[in-house]
Coordinates of C-alpha atoms in Angstrom, one line a residue:
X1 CA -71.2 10.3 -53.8
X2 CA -70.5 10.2 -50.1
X3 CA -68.5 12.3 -47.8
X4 CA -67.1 9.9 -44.8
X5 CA -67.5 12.0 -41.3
X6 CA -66.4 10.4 -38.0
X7 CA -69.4 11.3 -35.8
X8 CA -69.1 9.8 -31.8
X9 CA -67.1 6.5 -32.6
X10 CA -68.4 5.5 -35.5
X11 CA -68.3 6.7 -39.3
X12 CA -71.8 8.0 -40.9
X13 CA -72.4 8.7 -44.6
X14 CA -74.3 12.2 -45.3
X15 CA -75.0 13.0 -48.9
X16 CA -73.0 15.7 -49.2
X17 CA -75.4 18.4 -50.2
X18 CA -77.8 17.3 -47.3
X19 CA -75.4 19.2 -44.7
X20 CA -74.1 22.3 -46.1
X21 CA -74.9 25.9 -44.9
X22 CA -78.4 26.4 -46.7
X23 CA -78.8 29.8 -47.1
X24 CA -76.4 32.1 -49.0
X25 CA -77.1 36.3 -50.1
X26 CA -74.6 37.8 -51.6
X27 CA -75.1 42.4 -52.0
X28 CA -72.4 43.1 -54.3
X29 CA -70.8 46.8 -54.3
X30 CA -68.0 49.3 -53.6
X31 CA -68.3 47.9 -49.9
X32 CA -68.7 44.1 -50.5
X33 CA -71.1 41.6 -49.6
X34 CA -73.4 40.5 -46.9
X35 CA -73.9 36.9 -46.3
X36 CA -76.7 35.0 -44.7
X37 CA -75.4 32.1 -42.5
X38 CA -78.0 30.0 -40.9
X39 CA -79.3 33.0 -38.6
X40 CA -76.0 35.1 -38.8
X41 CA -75.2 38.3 -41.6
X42 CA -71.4 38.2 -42.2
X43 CA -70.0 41.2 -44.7
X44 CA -67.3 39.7 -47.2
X45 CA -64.9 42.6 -48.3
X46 CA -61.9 42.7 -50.4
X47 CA -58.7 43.9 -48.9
X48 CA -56.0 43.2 -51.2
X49 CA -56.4 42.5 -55.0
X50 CA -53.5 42.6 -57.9
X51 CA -51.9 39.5 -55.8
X52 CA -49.8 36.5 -58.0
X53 CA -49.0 33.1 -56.8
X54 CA -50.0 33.4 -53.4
X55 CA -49.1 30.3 -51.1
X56 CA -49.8 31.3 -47.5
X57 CA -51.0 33.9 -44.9
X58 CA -50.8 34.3 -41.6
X59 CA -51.8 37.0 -38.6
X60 CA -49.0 39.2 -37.5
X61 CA -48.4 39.9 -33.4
X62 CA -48.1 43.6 -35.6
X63 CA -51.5 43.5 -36.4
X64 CA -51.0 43.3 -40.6
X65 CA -51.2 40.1 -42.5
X66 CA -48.2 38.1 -43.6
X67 CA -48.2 36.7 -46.7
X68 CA -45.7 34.8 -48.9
X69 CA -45.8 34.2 -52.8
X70 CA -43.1 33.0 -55.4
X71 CA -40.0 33.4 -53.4
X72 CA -41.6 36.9 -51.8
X73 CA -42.4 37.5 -48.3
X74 CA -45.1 40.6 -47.7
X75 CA -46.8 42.4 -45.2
X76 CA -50.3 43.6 -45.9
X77 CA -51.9 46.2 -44.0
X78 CA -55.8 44.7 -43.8
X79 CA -56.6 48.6 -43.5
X80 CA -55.7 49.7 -46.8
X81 CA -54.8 46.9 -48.4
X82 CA -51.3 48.3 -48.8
X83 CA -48.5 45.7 -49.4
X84 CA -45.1 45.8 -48.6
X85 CA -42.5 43.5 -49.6
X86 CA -40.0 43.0 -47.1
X87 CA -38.0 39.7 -48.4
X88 CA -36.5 38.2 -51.8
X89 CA -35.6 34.5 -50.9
X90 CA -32.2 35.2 -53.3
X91 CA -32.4 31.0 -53.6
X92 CA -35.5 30.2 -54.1
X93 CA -36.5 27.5 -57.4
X94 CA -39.4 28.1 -59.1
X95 CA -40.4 24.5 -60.4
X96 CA -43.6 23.7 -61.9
X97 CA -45.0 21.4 -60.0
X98 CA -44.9 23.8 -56.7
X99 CA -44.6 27.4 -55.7
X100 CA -45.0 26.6 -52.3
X101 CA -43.3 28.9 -49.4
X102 CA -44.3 28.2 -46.0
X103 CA -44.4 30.7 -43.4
X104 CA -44.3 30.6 -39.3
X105 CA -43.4 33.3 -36.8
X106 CA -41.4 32.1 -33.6
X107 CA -43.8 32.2 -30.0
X108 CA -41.5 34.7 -28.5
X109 CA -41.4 37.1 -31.9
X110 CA -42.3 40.1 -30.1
X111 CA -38.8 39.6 -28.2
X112 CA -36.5 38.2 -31.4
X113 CA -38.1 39.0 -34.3
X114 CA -37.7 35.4 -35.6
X115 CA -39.3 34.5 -38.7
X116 CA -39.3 30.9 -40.5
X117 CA -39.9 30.6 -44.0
X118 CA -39.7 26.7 -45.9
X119 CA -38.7 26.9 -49.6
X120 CA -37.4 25.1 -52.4
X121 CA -34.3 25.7 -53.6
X122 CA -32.0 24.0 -56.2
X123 CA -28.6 22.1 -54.8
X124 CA -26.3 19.1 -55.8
X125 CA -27.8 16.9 -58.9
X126 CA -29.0 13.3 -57.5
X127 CA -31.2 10.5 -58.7
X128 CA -29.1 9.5 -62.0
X129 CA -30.1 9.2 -64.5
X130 CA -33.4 11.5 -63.6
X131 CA -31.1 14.1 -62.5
X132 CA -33.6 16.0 -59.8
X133 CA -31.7 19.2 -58.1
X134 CA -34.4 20.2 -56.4
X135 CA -34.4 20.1 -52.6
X136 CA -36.6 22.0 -49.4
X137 CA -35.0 23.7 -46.2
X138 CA -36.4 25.5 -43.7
X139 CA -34.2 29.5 -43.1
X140 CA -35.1 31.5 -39.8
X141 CA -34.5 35.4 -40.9
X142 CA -35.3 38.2 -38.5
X143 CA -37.1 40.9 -39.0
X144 CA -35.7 44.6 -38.8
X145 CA -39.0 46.3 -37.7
X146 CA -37.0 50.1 -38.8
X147 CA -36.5 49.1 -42.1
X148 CA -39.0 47.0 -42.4
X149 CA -36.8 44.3 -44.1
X150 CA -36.1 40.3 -43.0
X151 CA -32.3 39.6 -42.5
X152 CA -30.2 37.6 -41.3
X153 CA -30.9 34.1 -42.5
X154 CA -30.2 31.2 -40.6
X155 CA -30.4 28.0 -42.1
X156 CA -32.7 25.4 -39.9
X157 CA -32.6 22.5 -42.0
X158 CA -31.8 21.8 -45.6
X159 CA -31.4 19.3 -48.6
X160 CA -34.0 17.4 -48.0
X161 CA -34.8 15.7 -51.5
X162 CA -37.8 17.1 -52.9
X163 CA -37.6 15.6 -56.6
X164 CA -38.8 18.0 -59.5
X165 CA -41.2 19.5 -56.9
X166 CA -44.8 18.0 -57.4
X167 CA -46.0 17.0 -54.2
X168 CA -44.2 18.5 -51.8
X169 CA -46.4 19.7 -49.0
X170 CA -44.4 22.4 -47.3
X171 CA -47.0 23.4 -44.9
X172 CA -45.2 24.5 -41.8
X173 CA -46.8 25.5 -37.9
X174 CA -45.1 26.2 -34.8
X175 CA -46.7 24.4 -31.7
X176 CA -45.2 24.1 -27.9
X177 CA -41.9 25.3 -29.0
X178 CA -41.3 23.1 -31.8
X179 CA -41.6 23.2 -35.6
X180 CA -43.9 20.8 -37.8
X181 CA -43.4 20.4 -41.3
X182 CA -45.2 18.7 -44.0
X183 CA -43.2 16.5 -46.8
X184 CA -45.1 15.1 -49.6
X185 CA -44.3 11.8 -51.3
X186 CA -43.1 13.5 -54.6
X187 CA -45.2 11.5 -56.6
X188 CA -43.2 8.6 -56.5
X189 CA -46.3 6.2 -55.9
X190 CA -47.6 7.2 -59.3
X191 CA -44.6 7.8 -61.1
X192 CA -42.1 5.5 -59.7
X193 CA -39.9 5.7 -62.4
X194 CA -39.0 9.1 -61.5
X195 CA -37.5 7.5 -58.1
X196 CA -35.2 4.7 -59.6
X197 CA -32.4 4.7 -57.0
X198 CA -35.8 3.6 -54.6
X199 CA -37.6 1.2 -56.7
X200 CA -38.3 -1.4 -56.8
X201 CA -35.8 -2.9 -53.7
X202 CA -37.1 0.0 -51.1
X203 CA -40.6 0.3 -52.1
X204 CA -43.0 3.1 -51.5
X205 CA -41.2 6.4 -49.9
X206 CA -44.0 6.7 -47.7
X207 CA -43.5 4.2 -46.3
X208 CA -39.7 4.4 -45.7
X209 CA -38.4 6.0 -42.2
X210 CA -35.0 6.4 -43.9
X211 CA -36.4 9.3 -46.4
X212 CA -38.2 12.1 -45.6
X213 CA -40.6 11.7 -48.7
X214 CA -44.5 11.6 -47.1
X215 CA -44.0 12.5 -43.5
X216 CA -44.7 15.0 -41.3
X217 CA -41.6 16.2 -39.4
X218 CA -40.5 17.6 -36.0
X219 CA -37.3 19.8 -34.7
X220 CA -36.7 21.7 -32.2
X221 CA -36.6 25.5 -33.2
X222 CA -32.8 25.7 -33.2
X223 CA -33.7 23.1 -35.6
X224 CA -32.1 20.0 -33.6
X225 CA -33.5 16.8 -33.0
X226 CA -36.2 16.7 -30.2
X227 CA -34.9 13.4 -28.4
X228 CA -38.9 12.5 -27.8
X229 CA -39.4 12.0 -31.5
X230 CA -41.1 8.7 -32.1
X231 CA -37.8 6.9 -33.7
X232 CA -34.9 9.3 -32.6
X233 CA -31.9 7.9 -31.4
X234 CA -28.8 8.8 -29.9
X235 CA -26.5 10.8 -31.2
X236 CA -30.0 12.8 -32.6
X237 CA -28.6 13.3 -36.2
X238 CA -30.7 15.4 -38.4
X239 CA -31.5 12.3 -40.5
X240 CA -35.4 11.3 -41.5
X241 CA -35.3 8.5 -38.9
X242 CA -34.8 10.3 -36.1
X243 CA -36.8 13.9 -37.5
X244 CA -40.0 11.7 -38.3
X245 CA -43.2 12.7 -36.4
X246 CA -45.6 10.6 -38.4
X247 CA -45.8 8.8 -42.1
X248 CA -47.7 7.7 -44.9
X249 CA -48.6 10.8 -46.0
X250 CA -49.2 11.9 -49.9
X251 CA -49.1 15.9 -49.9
X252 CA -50.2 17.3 -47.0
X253 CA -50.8 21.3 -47.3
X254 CA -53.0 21.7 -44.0
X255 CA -52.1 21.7 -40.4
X256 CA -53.5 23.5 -37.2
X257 CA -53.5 23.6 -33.8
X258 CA -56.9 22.7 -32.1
X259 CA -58.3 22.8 -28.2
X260 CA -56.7 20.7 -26.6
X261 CA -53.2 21.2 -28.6
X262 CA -54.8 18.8 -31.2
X263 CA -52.4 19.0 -34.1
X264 CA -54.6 18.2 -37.3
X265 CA -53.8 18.1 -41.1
X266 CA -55.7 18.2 -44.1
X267 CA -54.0 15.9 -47.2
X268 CA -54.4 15.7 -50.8
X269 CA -55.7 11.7 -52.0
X270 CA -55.1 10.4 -55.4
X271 CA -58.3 10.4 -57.4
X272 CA -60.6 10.2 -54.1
X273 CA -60.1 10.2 -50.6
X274 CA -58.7 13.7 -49.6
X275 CA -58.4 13.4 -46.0
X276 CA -59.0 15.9 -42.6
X277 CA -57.9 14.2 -39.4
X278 CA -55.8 14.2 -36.1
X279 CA -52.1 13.9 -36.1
X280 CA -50.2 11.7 -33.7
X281 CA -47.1 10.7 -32.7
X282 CA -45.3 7.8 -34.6
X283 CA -48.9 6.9 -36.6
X284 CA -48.5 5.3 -40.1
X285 CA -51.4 7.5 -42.1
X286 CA -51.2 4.3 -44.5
X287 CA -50.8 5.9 -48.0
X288 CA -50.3 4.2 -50.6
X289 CA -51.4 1.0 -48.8
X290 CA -54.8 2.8 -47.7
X291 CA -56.6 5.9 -48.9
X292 CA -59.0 7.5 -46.5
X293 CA -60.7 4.8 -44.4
X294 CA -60.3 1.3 -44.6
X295 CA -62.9 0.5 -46.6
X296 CA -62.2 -1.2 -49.7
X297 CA -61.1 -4.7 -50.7
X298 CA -57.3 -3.9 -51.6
X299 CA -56.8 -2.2 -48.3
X300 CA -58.2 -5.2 -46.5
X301 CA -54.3 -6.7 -45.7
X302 CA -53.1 -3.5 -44.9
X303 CA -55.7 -2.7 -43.1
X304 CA -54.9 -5.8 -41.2
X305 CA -50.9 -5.8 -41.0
X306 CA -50.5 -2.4 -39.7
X307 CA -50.7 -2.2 -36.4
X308 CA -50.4 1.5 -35.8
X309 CA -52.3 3.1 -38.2
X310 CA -54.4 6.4 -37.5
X311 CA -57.9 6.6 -39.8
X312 CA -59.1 10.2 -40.9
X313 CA -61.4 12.1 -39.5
X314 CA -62.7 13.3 -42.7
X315 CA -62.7 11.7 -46.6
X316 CA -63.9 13.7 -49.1
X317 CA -65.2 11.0 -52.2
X318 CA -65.0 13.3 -54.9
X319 CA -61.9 15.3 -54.1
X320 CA -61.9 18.8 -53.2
X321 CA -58.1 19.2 -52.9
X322 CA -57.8 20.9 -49.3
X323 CA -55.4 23.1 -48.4
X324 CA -54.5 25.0 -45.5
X325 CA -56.9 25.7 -42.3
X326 CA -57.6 27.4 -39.6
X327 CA -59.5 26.5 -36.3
X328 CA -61.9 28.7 -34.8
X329 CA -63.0 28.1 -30.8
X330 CA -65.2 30.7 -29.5
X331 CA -66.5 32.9 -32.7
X332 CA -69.0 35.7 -32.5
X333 CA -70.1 34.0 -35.8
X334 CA -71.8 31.4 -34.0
X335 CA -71.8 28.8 -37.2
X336 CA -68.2 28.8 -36.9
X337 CA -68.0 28.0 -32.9
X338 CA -65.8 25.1 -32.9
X339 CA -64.4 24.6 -36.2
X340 CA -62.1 23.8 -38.7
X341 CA -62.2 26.1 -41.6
X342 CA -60.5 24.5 -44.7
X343 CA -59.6 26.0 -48.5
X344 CA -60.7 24.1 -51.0
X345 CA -58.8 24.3 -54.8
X346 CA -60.4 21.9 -56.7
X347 CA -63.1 23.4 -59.4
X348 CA -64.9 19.9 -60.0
X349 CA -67.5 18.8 -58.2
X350 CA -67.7 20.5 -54.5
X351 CA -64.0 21.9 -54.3
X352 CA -63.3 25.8 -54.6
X353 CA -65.3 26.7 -51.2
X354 CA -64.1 27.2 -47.7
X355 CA -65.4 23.5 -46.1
X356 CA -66.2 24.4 -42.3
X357 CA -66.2 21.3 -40.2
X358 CA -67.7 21.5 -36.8
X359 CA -66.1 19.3 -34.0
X360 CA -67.3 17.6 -31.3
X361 CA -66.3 18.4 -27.8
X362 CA -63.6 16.6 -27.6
X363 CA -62.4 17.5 -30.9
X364 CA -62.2 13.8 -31.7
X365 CA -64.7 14.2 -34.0
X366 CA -66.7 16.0 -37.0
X367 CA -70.2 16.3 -36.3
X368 CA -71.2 18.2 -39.3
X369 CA -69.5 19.7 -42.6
X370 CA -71.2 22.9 -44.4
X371 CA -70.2 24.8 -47.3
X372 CA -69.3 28.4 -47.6
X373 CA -68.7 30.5 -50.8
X374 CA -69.6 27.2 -53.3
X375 CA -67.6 28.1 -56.6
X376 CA -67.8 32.2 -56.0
X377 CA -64.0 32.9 -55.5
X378 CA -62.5 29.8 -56.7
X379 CA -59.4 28.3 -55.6
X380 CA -58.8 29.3 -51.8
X381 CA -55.3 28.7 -50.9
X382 CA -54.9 29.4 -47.5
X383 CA -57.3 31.4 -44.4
X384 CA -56.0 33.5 -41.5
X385 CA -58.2 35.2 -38.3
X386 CA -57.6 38.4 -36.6
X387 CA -57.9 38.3 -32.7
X388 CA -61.6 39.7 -32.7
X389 CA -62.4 36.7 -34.7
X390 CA -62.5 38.5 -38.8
X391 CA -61.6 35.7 -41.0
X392 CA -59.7 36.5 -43.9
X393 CA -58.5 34.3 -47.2
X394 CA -56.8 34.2 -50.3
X395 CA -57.9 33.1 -53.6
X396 CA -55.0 31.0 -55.9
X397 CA -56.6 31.2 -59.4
X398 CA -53.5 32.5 -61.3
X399 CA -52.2 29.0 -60.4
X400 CA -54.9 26.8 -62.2
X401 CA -54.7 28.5 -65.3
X402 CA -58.2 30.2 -64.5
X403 CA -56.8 33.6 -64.4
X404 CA -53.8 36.0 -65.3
X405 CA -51.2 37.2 -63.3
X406 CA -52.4 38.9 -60.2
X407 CA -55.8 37.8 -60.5
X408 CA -56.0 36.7 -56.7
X409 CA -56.7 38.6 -53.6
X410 CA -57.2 38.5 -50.0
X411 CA -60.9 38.4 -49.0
X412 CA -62.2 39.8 -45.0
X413 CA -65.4 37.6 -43.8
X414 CA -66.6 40.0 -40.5
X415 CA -69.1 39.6 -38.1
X416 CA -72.0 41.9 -38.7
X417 CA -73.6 43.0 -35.1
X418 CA -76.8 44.8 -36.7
X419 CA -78.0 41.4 -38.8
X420 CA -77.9 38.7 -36.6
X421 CA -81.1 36.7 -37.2
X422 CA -83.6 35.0 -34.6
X423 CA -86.5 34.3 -37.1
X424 CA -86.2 32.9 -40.4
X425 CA -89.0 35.0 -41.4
X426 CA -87.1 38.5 -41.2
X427 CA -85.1 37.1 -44.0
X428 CA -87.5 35.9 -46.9
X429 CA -89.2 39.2 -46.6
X430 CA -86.1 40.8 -47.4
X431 CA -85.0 39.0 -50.4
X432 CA -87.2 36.1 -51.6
X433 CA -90.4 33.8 -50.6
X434 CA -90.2 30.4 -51.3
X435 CA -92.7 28.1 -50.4
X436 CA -93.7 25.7 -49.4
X437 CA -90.5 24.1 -47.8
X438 CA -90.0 21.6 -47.1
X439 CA -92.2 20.9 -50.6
X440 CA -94.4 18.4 -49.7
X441 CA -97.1 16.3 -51.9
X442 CA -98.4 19.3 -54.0
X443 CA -95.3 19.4 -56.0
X444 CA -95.8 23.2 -57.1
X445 CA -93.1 25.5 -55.9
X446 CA -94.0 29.5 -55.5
X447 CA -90.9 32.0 -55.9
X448 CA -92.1 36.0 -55.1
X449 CA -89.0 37.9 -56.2
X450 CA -87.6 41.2 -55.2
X451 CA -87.8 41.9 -58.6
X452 CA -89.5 42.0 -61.8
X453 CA -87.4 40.5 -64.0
X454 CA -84.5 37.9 -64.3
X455 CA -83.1 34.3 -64.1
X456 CA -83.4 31.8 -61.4
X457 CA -81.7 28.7 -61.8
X458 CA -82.3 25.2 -59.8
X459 CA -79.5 23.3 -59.2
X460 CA -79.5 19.2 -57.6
X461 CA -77.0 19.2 -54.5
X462 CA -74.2 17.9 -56.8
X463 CA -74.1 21.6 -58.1
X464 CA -75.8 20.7 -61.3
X465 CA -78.5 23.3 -63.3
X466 CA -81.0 21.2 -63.4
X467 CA -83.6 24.2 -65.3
X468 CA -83.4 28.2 -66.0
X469 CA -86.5 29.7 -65.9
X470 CA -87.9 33.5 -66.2
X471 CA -89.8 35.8 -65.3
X472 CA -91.3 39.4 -66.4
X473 CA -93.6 39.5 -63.2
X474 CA -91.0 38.7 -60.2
X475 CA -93.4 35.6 -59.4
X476 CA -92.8 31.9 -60.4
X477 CA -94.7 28.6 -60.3
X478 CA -92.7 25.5 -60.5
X479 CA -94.2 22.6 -61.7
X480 CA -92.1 20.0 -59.4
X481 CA -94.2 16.8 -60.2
X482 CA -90.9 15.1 -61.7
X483 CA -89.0 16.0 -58.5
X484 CA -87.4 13.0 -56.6
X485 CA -86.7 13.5 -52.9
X486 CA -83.7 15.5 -52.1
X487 CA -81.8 18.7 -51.5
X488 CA -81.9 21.2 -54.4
X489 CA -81.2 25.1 -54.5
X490 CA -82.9 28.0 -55.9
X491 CA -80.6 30.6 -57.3
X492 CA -81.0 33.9 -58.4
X493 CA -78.7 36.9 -59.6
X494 CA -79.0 40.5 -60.6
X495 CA -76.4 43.0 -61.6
X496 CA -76.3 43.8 -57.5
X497 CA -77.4 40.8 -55.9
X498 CA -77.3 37.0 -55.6
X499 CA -79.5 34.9 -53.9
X500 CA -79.2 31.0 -53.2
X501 CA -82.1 29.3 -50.8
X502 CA -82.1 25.7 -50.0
X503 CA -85.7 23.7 -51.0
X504 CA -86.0 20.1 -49.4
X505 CA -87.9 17.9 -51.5
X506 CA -89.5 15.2 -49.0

């Protein structure tokens, strides 16, 4: 299993458990939890809970969160935790293979009050004999800061054909004065009997520039053509041609705007491949003809034929289904300096954590990838920051069919002044000794524990439990004779604490 990161020009393998963040210490209670990064205490807090189908949050110029879920636009007061629902989309469609409701406010919102919300909606049967009604648009409302209400809609853009909904994308962001949004390919690759008035004459919609199926598109925030798009032409219809930004997408849910004004997107792949990279005008992202880099034989003529193809930054081999992200510049949390934070949804192998990838300079590239919160809230849908740098995100469990209605909830990561860490040491009296470490050729590891008695589990880097042990004393011996060379982590939990430390294997 290896994680493809674009480090200074050229493309390195790490296995993936060699990189992550290796400490973890989690106090739970009434207040939440404290976190040990790599020499940095974060406190995790809940501030909104009883939350169903969540899709996407965002920071408010009015200091509250805004959030959308299932055809409801909310404000939450990060505060209290207090949310008020200030829009019914009256049109909205349900559909099972997406709930999705994007969200952006205009730049100038503190002077209009424009909000734009993307939806699905159902419209005009098409596609005989399939018979899809299902279509996306994108409505600008405005918000009525006395009653607390959105009015007013105004319809940007709509019937754009979105199938029976699976793989839609529907991430939309706001950058110099113009609006991106994300289209998947509804599926049509693997179902392309769905898609019969394409197939076979038209081949892959992705590939298309007459459909609007796997692209990233751009308007102007009237909603008319910007007449710099990469294929626009005169007289600047709204028709996929001329809207296009860039294609050969599958379902992109992530974008965000870097240093620099680096627009990059995060993308669901098929079975592998899920991809974090730079977006750029008129680039063919080569699904289905490529996935991730080019790097297998049936890409090889593709990879050779397309001229102006753009290769990820990032492929995650397993998948870890990313969603949407956030990027971080200067952070008082030092380990996030620089990054892109991304949700994860996937609960196999290394999804359902917050993937932070650290960039270069530049921002060209990634120069390392850790891990935060590895399977301890599950799905995470979507992330937002405060302007003092508090990071907050939503869980979307009620969605797998992991939890019940309003099982999710918005989570607070803060920067904790009082713990910040210049010596290793400070922590392991605190919590847990583990030594030696790196283990080196007398293959016995010692555990003291701040207790006297419990579980500790070891788990390989793929996130497997490799043994359980116990102990009545609070001290351990490990026989690690049998142990190969590697990353694995120790783990413990009690009713009010859990405790993960990282032991290298040399």
């Amino acid at each position: 299993m290896k994680t493809h990161i674009q480090v200074s020009g050229s493309t390195s393998y790490f296995s993936v458990g060699l990189v992550f963040i290796s400490t973890m210490m989690l106090s739970y209670g009434k207040v939440g939890a404290q976190i040990l990064l790599d020499s940095t205490y974060v406190n995790v807090s809940t501030v909104a809970q009883n939350i169903y189908y969540p899709w996407e949050i965002i920071w408010g110029p009015d200091n509250s969160i805004w959030m959308t879920q299932q055809g409801k636009v909310s404000r939450v007061n990060p505060q209290t935790g207090a949310i008020k629902k200030i829009l019914d989309v009256p049109d909205y469609a349900f559909s099972e293979g997406s709930r999705q409701m994007g969200l952006a406010l205009h730049p100038d919102f503190n002077t209009n009050k424009y909000v734009f919300i993307d939806y699905n909606y159902s419209g005009t049967i098409y596609n005989a004999p399939k018979n899809h009604r299902l279509y996306m648009k994108i409505v600008r409302y405005t918000y009525n800061s006395t009653s607390d209400v959105l009015e007013n809609p105004t319809v940007i853009i709509d019937g754009i054909k979105i199938f029976d909904g699976y793989h839609d994308g529907g991430k939309m962001i706001i950058s110099d004065d113009h609006i991106f949004l994300t289209i998947g390919d509804a599926k049509q690759v693997e179902f392309p009997n769905l898609h019969p008035y394409v197939m076979p004459g038209d081949g892959y919609l992705p590939q298309n520039l007459d459909v609007f199926n796997g692209k990233i598109v751009r308007l102007n925030l009237d909603g008319s053509v910007p007449h710099d798009n990469p294929f626009a032409t005169s007289p600047f219809e709204k028709t996929p041609r001329n809207l296009i930004w860039s294609y050969g997408h599958r379902n992109t849910q992530g974008l965000v705007v870097g240093n620099g004004n680096k627009l990059y997107y995060a993308e669901h792949g098929r079975d592998n491949d899920d991809e974090m990279g730079i977006i750029q005008k008129g680039k063919n992202y080569g699904w289905p003809l490529i996935e991730g880099f080019c790097d297998e034989a049936f890409e090889t003529v593709s990879c050779d034929t397309i001229t102006n193809d753009k290769d990820p930054l990032v492929s995650w081999n397993p998948n870890v289904a990313p969603s949407n992200m956030e990027y971080i510049g200067e952070s008082p949390i030092g380990e996030f300096q620089n990054s892109i934070l991304v949700g994860t949804l996937t609960g196999d192998n290394f999804g359902n954590h917050i993937a932070v990838l650290t960039l270069s300079e530049t921002g060209d590239y990634v120069v390392n990838k850790r891990i935060l919160f590895f399977r301890e809230y599950g799905r995470i849908r979507d992330l937002c920051i405060d302007p003092l740098g508090n990071i907050y995100f939503i869980t979307s469990n009620t969605t797998s069919g992991s939890g019940s209605q309003g099982d999710d909830r918005i989570m607070k990561i803060s920067f904790n002044s009082k713990n910040v860490i210049t010596d290793v040491a400070e922590t392991i009296q605190s919590d847990i000794v583990l030594y030696p470490n790196p283990l080196g050729k007398e293959r016995k590891i010692y555990l003291n524990l701040p207790f006297s008695k419990g579980e500790v589990q070891l788990y390989n880097a793929t996130g497997e439990v490799i043994e359980t042990y116990s102990t009545e004393t609070g001290r351990l011996v490990i026989d690690a004779s049998s142990f190969k060379s590697g990353v694995f982590f120790i783990r413990y939990q009690t009713a009010t604490q859990l405790v993960i430390r990282k032991l290298i294997v040399d």
